[in-house]
Coordinates of C-alpha atoms in Angstrom, one line a residue:
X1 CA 0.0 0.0 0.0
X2 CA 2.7 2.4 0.7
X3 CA 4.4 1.8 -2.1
X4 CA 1.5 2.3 -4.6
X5 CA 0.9 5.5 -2.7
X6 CA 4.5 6.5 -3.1
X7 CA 4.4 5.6 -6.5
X8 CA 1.0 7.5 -7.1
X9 CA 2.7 10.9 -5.4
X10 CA 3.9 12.2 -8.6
X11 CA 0.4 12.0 -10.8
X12 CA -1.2 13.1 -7.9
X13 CA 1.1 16.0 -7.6
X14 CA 0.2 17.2 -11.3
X15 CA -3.9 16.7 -10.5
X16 CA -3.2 18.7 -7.2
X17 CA -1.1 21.4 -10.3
X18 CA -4.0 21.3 -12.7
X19 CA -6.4 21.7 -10.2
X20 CA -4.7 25.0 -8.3
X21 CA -4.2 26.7 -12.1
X22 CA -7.8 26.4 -13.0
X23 CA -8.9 28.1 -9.8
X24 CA -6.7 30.9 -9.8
X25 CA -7.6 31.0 -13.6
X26 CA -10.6 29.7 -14.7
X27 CA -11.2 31.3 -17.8
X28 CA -8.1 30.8 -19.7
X29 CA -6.0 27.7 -18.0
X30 CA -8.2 24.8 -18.8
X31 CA -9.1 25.5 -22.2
X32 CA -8.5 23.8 -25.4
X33 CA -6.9 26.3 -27.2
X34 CA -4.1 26.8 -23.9
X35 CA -4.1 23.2 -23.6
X36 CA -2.7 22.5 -27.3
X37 CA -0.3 25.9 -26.5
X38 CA 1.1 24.0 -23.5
X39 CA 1.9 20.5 -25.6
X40 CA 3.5 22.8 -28.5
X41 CA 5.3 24.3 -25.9
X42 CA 6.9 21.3 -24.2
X43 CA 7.2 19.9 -27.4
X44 CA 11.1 20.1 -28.2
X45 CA 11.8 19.8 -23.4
X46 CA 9.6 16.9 -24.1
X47 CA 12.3 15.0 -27.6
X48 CA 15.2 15.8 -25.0
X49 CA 13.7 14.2 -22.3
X50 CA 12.7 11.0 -23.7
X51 CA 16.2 10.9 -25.5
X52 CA 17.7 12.0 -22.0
X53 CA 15.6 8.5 -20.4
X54 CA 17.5 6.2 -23.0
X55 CA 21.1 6.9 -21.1
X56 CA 19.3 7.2 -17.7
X57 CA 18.4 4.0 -18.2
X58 CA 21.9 2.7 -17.4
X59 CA 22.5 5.0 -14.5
X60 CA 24.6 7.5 -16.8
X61 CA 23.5 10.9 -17.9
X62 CA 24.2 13.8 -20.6
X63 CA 25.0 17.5 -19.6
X64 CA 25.4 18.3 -23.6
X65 CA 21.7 18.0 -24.5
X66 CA 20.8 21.6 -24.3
X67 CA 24.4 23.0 -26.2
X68 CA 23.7 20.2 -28.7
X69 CA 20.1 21.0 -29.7
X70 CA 21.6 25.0 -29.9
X71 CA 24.6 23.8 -32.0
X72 CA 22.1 21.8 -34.1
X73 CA 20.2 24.7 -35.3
X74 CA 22.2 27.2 -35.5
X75 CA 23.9 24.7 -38.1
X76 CA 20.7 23.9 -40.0
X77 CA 20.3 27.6 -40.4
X78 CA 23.8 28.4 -41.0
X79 CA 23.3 26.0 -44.0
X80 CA 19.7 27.7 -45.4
X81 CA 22.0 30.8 -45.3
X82 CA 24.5 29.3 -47.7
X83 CA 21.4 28.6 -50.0
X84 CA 21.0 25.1 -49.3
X85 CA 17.8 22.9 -49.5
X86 CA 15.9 22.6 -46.1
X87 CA 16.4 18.6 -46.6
X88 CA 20.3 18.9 -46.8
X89 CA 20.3 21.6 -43.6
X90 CA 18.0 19.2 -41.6
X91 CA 20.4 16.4 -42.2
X92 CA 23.3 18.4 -41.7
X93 CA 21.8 19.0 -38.0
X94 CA 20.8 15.7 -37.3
X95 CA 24.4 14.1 -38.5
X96 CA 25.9 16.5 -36.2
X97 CA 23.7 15.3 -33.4
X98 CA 24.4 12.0 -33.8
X99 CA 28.1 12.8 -34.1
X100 CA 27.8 14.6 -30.8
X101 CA 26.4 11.8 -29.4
X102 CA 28.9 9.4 -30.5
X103 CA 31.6 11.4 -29.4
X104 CA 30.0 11.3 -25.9
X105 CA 30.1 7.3 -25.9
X106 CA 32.8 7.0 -27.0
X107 CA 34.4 9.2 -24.1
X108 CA 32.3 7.6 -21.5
X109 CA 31.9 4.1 -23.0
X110 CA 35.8 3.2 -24.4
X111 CA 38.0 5.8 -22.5
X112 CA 36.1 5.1 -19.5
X113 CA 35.8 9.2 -18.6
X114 CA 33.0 10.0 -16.0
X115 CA 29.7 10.8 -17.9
X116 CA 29.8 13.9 -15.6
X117 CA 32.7 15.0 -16.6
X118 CA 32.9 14.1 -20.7
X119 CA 29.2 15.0 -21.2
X120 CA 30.6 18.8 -19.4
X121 CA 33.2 19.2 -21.2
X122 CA 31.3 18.6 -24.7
X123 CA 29.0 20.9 -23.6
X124 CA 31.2 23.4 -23.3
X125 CA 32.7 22.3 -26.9
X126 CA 29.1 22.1 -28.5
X127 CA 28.4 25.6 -27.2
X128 CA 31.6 27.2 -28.3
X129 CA 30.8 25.4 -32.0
X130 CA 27.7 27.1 -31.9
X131 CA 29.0 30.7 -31.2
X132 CA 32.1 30.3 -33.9
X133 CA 29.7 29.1 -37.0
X134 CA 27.2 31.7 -36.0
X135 CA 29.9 34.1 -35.5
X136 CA 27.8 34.8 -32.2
X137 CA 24.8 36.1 -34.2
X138 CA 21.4 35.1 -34.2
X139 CA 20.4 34.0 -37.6
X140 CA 17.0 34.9 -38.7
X141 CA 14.9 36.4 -41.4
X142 CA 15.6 35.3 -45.0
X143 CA 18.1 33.5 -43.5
X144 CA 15.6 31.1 -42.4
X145 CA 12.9 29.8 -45.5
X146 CA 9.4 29.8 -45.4
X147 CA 8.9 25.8 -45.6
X148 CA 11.6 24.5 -42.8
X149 CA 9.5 27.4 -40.3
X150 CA 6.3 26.4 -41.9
X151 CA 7.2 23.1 -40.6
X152 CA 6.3 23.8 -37.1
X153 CA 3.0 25.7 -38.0
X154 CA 1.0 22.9 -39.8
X155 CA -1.1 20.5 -37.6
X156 CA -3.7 18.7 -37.7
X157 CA -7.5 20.2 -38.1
X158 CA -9.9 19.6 -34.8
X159 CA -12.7 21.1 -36.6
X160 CA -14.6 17.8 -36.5
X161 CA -14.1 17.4 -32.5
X162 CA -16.2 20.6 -31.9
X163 CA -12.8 23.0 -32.2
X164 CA -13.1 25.4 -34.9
X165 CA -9.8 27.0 -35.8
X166 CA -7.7 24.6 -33.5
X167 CA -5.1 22.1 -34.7
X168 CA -3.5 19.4 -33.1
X169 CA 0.4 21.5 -33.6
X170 CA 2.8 19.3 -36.1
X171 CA 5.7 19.7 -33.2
X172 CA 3.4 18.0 -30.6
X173 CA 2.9 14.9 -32.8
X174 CA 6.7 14.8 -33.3
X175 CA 6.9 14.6 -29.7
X176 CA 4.5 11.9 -29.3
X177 CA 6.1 9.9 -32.5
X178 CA 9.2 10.1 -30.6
X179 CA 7.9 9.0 -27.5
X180 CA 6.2 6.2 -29.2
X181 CA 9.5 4.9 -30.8
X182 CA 11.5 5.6 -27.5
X183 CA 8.5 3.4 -25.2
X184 CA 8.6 0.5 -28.0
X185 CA 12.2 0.5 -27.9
X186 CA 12.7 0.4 -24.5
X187 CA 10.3 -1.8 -23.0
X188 CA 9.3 -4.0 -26.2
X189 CA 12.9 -5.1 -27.6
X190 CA 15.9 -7.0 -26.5
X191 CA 18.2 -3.7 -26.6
X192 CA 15.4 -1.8 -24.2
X193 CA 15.9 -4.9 -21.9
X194 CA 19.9 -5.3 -22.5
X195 CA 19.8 -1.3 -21.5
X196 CA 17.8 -1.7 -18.2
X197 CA 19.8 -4.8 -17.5
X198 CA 23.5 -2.3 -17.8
X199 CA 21.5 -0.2 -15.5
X200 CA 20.7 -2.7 -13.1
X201 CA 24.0 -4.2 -12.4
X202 CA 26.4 -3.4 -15.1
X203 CA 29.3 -6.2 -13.5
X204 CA 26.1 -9.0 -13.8
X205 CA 25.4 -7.5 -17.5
X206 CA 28.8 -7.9 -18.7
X207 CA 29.2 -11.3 -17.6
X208 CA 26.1 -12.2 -19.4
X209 CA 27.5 -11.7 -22.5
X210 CA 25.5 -8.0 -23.0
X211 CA 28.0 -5.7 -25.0
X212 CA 28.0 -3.2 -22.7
X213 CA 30.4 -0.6 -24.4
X214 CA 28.5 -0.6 -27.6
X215 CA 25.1 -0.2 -25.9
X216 CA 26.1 2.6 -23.8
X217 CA 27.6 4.3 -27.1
X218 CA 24.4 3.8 -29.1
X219 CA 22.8 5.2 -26.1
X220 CA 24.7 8.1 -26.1
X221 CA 24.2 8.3 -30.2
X222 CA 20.4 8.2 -29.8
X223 CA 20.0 10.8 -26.9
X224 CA 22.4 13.2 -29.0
X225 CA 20.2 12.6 -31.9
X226 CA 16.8 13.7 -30.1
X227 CA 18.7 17.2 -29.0
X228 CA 19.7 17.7 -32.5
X229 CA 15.7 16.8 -33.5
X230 CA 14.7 19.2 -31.1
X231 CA 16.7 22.1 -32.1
X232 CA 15.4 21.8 -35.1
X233 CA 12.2 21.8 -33.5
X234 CA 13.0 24.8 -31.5
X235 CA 14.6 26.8 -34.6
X236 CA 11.3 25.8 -36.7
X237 CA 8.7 27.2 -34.0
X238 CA 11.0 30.2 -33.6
X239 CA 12.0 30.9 -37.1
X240 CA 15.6 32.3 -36.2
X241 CA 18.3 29.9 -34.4
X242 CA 21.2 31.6 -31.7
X243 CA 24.2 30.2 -29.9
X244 CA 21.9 29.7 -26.8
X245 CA 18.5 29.2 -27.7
X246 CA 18.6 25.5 -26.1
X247 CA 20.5 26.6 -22.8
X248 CA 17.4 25.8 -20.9
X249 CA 16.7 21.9 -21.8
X250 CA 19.1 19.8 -20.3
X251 CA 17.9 20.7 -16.3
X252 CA 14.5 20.6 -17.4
X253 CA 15.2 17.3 -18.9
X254 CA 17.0 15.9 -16.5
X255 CA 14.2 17.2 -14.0
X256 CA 11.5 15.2 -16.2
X257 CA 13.1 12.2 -16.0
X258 CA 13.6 12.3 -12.1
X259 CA 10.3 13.1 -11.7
X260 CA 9.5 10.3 -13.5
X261 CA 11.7 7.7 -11.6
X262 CA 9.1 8.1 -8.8
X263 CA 6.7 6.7 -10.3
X264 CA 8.5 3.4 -10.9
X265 CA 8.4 0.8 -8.1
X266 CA 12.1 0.4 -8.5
X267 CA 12.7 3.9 -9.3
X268 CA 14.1 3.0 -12.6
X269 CA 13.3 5.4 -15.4
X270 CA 10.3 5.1 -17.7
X271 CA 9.3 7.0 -20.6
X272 CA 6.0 7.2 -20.1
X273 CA 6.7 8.2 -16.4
X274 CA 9.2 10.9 -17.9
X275 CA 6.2 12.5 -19.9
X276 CA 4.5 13.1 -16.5
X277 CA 7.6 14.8 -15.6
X278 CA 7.5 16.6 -18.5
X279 CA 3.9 17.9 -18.3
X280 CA 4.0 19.0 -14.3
X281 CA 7.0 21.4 -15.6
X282 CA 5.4 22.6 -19.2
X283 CA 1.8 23.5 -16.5
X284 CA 4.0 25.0 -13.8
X285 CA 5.6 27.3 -16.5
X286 CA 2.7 27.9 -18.5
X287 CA 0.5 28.9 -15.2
X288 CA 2.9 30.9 -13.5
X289 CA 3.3 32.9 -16.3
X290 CA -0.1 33.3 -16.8
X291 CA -0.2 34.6 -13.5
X292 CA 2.6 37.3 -14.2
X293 CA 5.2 35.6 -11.6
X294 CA 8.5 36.1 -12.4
X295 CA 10.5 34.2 -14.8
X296 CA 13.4 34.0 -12.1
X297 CA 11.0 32.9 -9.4
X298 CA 9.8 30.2 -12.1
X299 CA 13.5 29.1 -11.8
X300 CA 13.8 28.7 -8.5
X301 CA 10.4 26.6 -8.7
X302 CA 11.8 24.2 -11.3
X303 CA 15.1 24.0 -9.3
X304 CA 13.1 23.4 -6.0
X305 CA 11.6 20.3 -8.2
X306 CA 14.6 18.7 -9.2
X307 CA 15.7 18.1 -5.9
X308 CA 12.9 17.1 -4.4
X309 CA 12.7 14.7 -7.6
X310 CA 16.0 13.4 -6.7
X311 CA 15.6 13.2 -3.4
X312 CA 12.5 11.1 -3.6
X313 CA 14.1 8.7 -6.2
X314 CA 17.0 8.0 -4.2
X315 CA 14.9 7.8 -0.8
X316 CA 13.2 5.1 -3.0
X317 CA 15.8 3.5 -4.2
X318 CA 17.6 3.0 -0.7
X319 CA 14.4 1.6 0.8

């Protein structure tokens, strides 16, 4: 019993959220059209967080997310600049992702560096990328073309569920195709169960026969590939790209996904339980802002969150 309750505290805590927002306000919180604004929002927190649960899964982590997704689109949009084909400056990003993540196995997987330490130090590698091809500039205007922005403005007509002039946004399906191919490869294949199974006892995994060097790295590969996704995301919904525009994601992700480990009964992370995480901290900042509070007292909020997310997982974990 106390364990389902413990495990119930985080969906209970975003009820107990969703329920103090449409009090305080009632005319504009709970309604369809701030509703789809929040998923759009959380969108691109939402790609780096279910990439960020893939290395979570084996106890490791990735500070790099949020300079990646920057580096990504600044070199997407870099690329439209030079004339380019949106197709060539989406790839571009996406090989650079992947590339990024690589790197980041490789450093923690073969050289053996703390994932703490490599994933800082391309971080600050990614970042400094991002502000020598941009020369430091944000890149915007003609720069960017009409069809790779457009990309984030289509959707998906709700006309016939009684919402006239609403879409389902393009970027929040992207979120949820992601999440879909993250859940089925994590919980529904033998390299989602090899993963959980490094994360569980990596000594016991190895012995086993799992390939535990080339499983981290593809890890790595895949969670460097969803921050690259989402700064495309990002530089799509914002039509413009900057050195710093993704500064931002990596606490929030790694928030997520500790918010999710509650859930779990052995405090392992879950995808699905990481899109709870994701959503309590897309409402908190939607609804404070809707009620004016300041964007530094936001902070503070989402900081207060991750610890008590961590603390909660590892009181879990110990008993």
């Amino acid at each position: 019993m106390k364990t389902t309750l413990r495990q119930a505290g985080t969906p209970i805590g975003l009820f107990l959220i969703l329920l103090f927002f449409t009090m305080q306000l009632p005319e504009t919180f709970l309604t369809p059209r701030n509703l789809l604004n929040v998923s759009q929002q959380i969108s691109m927190l939402a790609v780096v967080a279910f990439s960020m649960t893939v290395v979570m899964v084996m106890n490791d982590f990735d500070l790099s997310v949020g300079s990646m997704a920057s580096l990504s689109g600044i070199v997407a949009a870099t690329m439209f600049a030079a004339g380019f084909p949106v197709w060539a400056g989406i790839a571009a990003a996406l090989a650079v992702g992947l590339f990024g993540g690589v790197l980041n196995g490789i450093l923690v997987s073969l050289i053996g560096i703390l994932p703490f330490v490599a994933t800082l130090g391309t971080l600050t590698i990614f970042s400094g990328l991002a502000f020598y091809v941009s020369d430091g500039r944000t890149i915007f205007g003609r720069d960017i073309p009409g069809e790779f922005s457009g990309l984030s403005r289509s959707g998906i007509p709700l006309d016939s569920f009684g919402l006239e002039g609403l879409k389902l946004p393009s970027l929040t399906i992207a979120a949820f195709a992601v999440l879909a191919v993250i859940w089925l490869t994590l919980e529904q294949t033998n390299y989602g169960r090899r993963l959980y199974a490094i994360g569980g006892n990596v000594e016991a995994a190895r012995l086993a026969g799992i390939r535990v060097h080339a499983l981290r790295l593809s890890a790595f590969a895949v969670t460097g590939l969803g921050a690259a996704f989402a700064g495309l995301m990002y530089a799509s919904r914002v039509a413009s790209a900057n050195p710093t525009q993704g500064a931002g994601l990596m606490l929030d992700a790694i928030a997520a996904v500790f918010l999710g480990m509650t859930m779990g009964k052995e405090g392992e992370p879950r995808v699905l339980a990481t899109l709870v995480g994701v959503l309590i901290l897309g409402i908190l900042d939607n609804g404070l802002t809707q009620m004016k509070v300041d964007s530094y007292i936001r902070e503070m909020l989402i900081g207060a969150t991750v610890i008590a997310a961590v603390a909660i997982s590892s009181f879990r974990r110990k008993n």
